[in-house]
């Protein structure tokens, strides 16, 4: 998992909680990186899971809520860092439709070792988009937050339904309806 995900997570924790909370979640359990992250580094996704679980244990905020909240926050951080790559995209549906064919292609150019989730995306008319998410990391709630962050960025109102397609959380369907 790319370091920018870790640095954005820690920034979110400091912003929404406190700097002390950041310190607490970094020191609760042994981390392979010792809690030191570079935005361009690569770290095991299990380390992110540990940090999120640590935050859950300290705050008692449900894990799905933490991941969704982080996804919304992360979208804005990623757009701030890489927004120039998307200057031609004018709305949320166009952005979401470009995940596999453009966004992930660009990410792989920058970070060939990146392990990205897969999306099958289908537009169902002008006001409905279906995204089938697949990832061994099982972070559908994070993806939900990223989708909501995208909608917020473009100041668009939409309902996002999330439906599990597998027992283990590795496959999720999102239906976005305006």
Short mmCIF file of C-alpha atoms in Angstrom, two decimals:
data_model
loop_
_atom_site.label_atom_id
_atom_site.label_comp_id
_atom_site.label_asym_id
_atom_site.label_seq_id
_atom_site.Cartn_x
_atom_site.Cartn_y
_atom_site.Cartn_z
CA UNK A 1 0.00 0.00 0.00
CA UNK A 2 1.40 3.39 -0.96
CA UNK A 3 2.69 5.66 1.77
CA UNK A 4 0.37 8.51 0.82
CA UNK A 5 -2.49 6.38 2.16
CA UNK A 6 -0.70 6.14 5.52
CA UNK A 7 0.25 9.81 5.70
CA UNK A 8 -3.31 10.86 4.83
CA UNK A 9 -4.70 8.50 7.46
CA UNK A 10 -2.48 9.95 10.18
CA UNK A 11 -3.37 13.50 9.09
CA UNK A 12 -7.06 12.60 9.33
CA UNK A 13 -6.60 11.14 12.82
CA UNK A 14 -4.82 14.28 13.98
CA UNK A 15 -7.46 16.54 12.41
CA UNK A 16 -10.52 14.63 13.64
CA UNK A 17 -9.08 13.51 16.99
CA UNK A 18 -5.72 14.76 18.33
CA UNK A 19 -2.00 14.48 17.81
CA UNK A 20 -1.90 12.40 20.99
CA UNK A 21 -4.30 9.93 19.34
CA UNK A 22 -1.87 9.61 16.42
CA UNK A 23 0.92 8.85 18.86
CA UNK A 24 -1.27 6.36 20.72
CA UNK A 25 -2.27 4.35 17.64
CA UNK A 26 1.33 4.30 16.39
CA UNK A 27 2.62 2.87 19.67
CA UNK A 28 -0.17 0.47 20.71
CA UNK A 29 1.26 -2.46 18.76
CA UNK A 30 4.60 -3.18 17.09
CA UNK A 31 4.58 -1.89 13.50
CA UNK A 32 7.09 -3.18 10.92
CA UNK A 33 7.78 0.39 9.77
CA UNK A 34 8.00 1.64 13.38
CA UNK A 35 5.22 4.09 12.43
CA UNK A 36 7.43 6.10 10.07
CA UNK A 37 5.84 6.65 6.65
CA UNK A 38 6.91 8.44 3.50
CA UNK A 39 4.21 9.41 1.00
CA UNK A 40 6.17 7.67 -1.78
CA UNK A 41 7.08 4.56 0.23
CA UNK A 42 5.31 1.21 0.07
CA UNK A 43 4.04 -0.59 3.16
CA UNK A 44 2.06 -3.72 3.93
CA UNK A 45 -1.70 -3.21 3.96
CA UNK A 46 -1.76 -5.21 7.20
CA UNK A 47 -0.02 -2.27 8.84
CA UNK A 48 -2.92 -0.01 7.79
CA UNK A 49 -5.35 -2.57 9.18
CA UNK A 50 -3.45 -2.47 12.49
CA UNK A 51 -3.66 1.33 12.61
CA UNK A 52 -7.39 1.36 11.86
CA UNK A 53 -8.06 -1.35 14.46
CA UNK A 54 -5.95 0.59 16.99
CA UNK A 55 -8.04 3.70 16.31
CA UNK A 56 -11.23 1.68 16.69
CA UNK A 57 -10.03 0.30 20.03
CA UNK A 58 -9.14 3.78 21.32
CA UNK A 59 -12.31 5.54 20.08
CA UNK A 60 -14.90 2.74 19.92
CA UNK A 61 -16.01 4.16 16.55
CA UNK A 62 -17.15 1.17 14.43
CA UNK A 63 -14.56 -0.02 11.88
CA UNK A 64 -16.87 0.51 8.86
CA UNK A 65 -17.47 4.12 9.94
CA UNK A 66 -13.73 4.76 10.39
CA UNK A 67 -12.91 3.31 6.97
CA UNK A 68 -15.70 5.21 5.21
CA UNK A 69 -14.70 8.47 6.90
CA UNK A 70 -11.09 7.87 5.92
CA UNK A 71 -12.11 7.12 2.33
CA UNK A 72 -13.83 10.51 2.06
CA UNK A 73 -10.78 12.22 3.55
CA UNK A 74 -8.40 10.25 1.33
CA UNK A 75 -10.19 11.25 -1.87
CA UNK A 76 -9.51 14.91 -1.14
CA UNK A 77 -5.87 14.22 -0.28
CA UNK A 78 -5.31 12.21 -3.45
CA UNK A 79 -7.06 14.82 -5.58
CA UNK A 80 -4.92 17.53 -4.00
CA UNK A 81 -1.76 15.56 -4.80
CA UNK A 82 -2.72 14.32 -8.27
CA UNK A 83 -5.60 16.56 -9.37
CA UNK A 84 -3.72 17.94 -12.35
CA UNK A 85 -4.02 14.50 -13.96
CA UNK A 86 -7.81 14.91 -13.92
CA UNK A 87 -8.25 18.46 -15.20
CA UNK A 88 -10.52 17.25 -18.04
CA UNK A 89 -12.93 15.44 -15.70
CA UNK A 90 -15.97 17.59 -14.96
CA UNK A 91 -18.26 15.41 -12.82
CA UNK A 92 -18.31 12.54 -10.36
CA UNK A 93 -19.68 9.90 -12.74
CA UNK A 94 -16.94 10.63 -15.29
CA UNK A 95 -14.35 10.40 -12.52
CA UNK A 96 -15.73 7.12 -11.19
CA UNK A 97 -15.98 5.66 -14.70
CA UNK A 98 -12.30 6.46 -15.25
CA UNK A 99 -11.05 4.38 -12.29
CA UNK A 100 -9.91 1.30 -14.24
CA UNK A 101 -9.23 2.76 -17.68
CA UNK A 102 -7.38 5.89 -16.60
CA UNK A 103 -6.75 6.38 -12.87
CA UNK A 104 -5.35 2.92 -12.15
CA UNK A 105 -3.35 3.03 -15.41
CA UNK A 106 -1.72 6.28 -14.26
CA UNK A 107 -1.09 4.88 -10.77
CA UNK A 108 0.64 1.84 -12.27
CA UNK A 109 2.86 4.12 -14.38
CA UNK A 110 3.95 5.98 -11.25
CA UNK A 111 4.03 2.94 -8.96
CA UNK A 112 4.41 -0.32 -10.93
CA UNK A 113 4.36 -2.38 -7.72
CA UNK A 114 1.00 -0.94 -6.58
CA UNK A 115 -1.62 -3.55 -5.73
CA UNK A 116 -4.91 -1.94 -6.64
CA UNK A 117 -8.50 -3.09 -6.26
CA UNK A 118 -10.40 -3.93 -9.43
CA UNK A 119 -13.62 -2.29 -10.54
CA UNK A 120 -16.12 -3.34 -13.16
CA UNK A 121 -18.10 -0.20 -13.91
CA UNK A 122 -21.34 0.11 -15.83
CA UNK A 123 -23.44 3.21 -16.42
CA UNK A 124 -27.16 2.48 -16.29
CA UNK A 125 -28.56 5.58 -17.92
CA UNK A 126 -27.75 9.18 -17.14
CA UNK A 127 -28.33 8.97 -13.39
CA UNK A 128 -27.14 5.54 -12.27
CA UNK A 129 -23.70 3.96 -12.05
CA UNK A 130 -22.91 0.42 -10.87
CA UNK A 131 -19.40 -0.31 -9.59
CA UNK A 132 -18.39 -3.86 -8.73
CA UNK A 133 -15.38 -3.74 -6.41
CA UNK A 134 -13.01 -6.67 -5.98
CA UNK A 135 -9.98 -6.74 -3.68
CA UNK A 136 -8.22 -9.26 -1.48
CA UNK A 137 -7.76 -6.41 1.02
CA UNK A 138 -11.51 -6.33 1.71
CA UNK A 139 -11.78 -2.58 2.15
CA UNK A 140 -15.19 -1.95 0.64
CA UNK A 141 -15.98 0.62 3.33
CA UNK A 142 -12.90 2.59 2.29
CA UNK A 143 -14.07 2.42 -1.33
CA UNK A 144 -17.51 3.66 -0.22
CA UNK A 145 -15.84 6.65 1.40
CA UNK A 146 -13.78 7.35 -1.72
CA UNK A 147 -16.97 7.31 -3.82
CA UNK A 148 -18.67 9.70 -1.39
CA UNK A 149 -15.56 11.88 -1.36
CA UNK A 150 -15.71 12.05 -5.15
CA UNK A 151 -19.37 13.10 -5.06
CA UNK A 152 -18.57 15.74 -2.42
CA UNK A 153 -15.64 17.05 -4.46
CA UNK A 154 -17.87 17.64 -7.47
CA UNK A 155 -20.66 18.97 -5.20
CA UNK A 156 -23.09 16.35 -6.48
CA UNK A 157 -25.96 14.76 -4.57
CA UNK A 158 -26.42 11.02 -4.99
CA UNK A 159 -27.48 7.97 -3.04
CA UNK A 160 -24.83 5.27 -2.71
CA UNK A 161 -26.02 1.74 -1.97
CA UNK A 162 -23.47 -0.85 -0.89
CA UNK A 163 -24.21 -4.55 -1.35
CA UNK A 164 -21.89 -7.40 -0.37
CA UNK A 165 -21.26 -9.90 -3.17
CA UNK A 166 -19.11 -12.27 -1.11
CA UNK A 167 -19.09 -13.63 2.41
CA UNK A 168 -15.52 -12.46 3.06
CA UNK A 169 -15.96 -8.82 1.95
CA UNK A 170 -13.66 -9.13 -1.06
CA UNK A 171 -16.44 -8.30 -3.54
CA UNK A 172 -18.87 -5.41 -3.13
CA UNK A 173 -21.34 -3.70 -5.44
CA UNK A 174 -21.95 0.02 -5.24
CA UNK A 175 -24.99 1.54 -6.91
CA UNK A 176 -24.73 5.31 -7.24
CA UNK A 177 -28.03 7.01 -8.10
CA UNK A 178 -28.55 10.72 -8.69
#
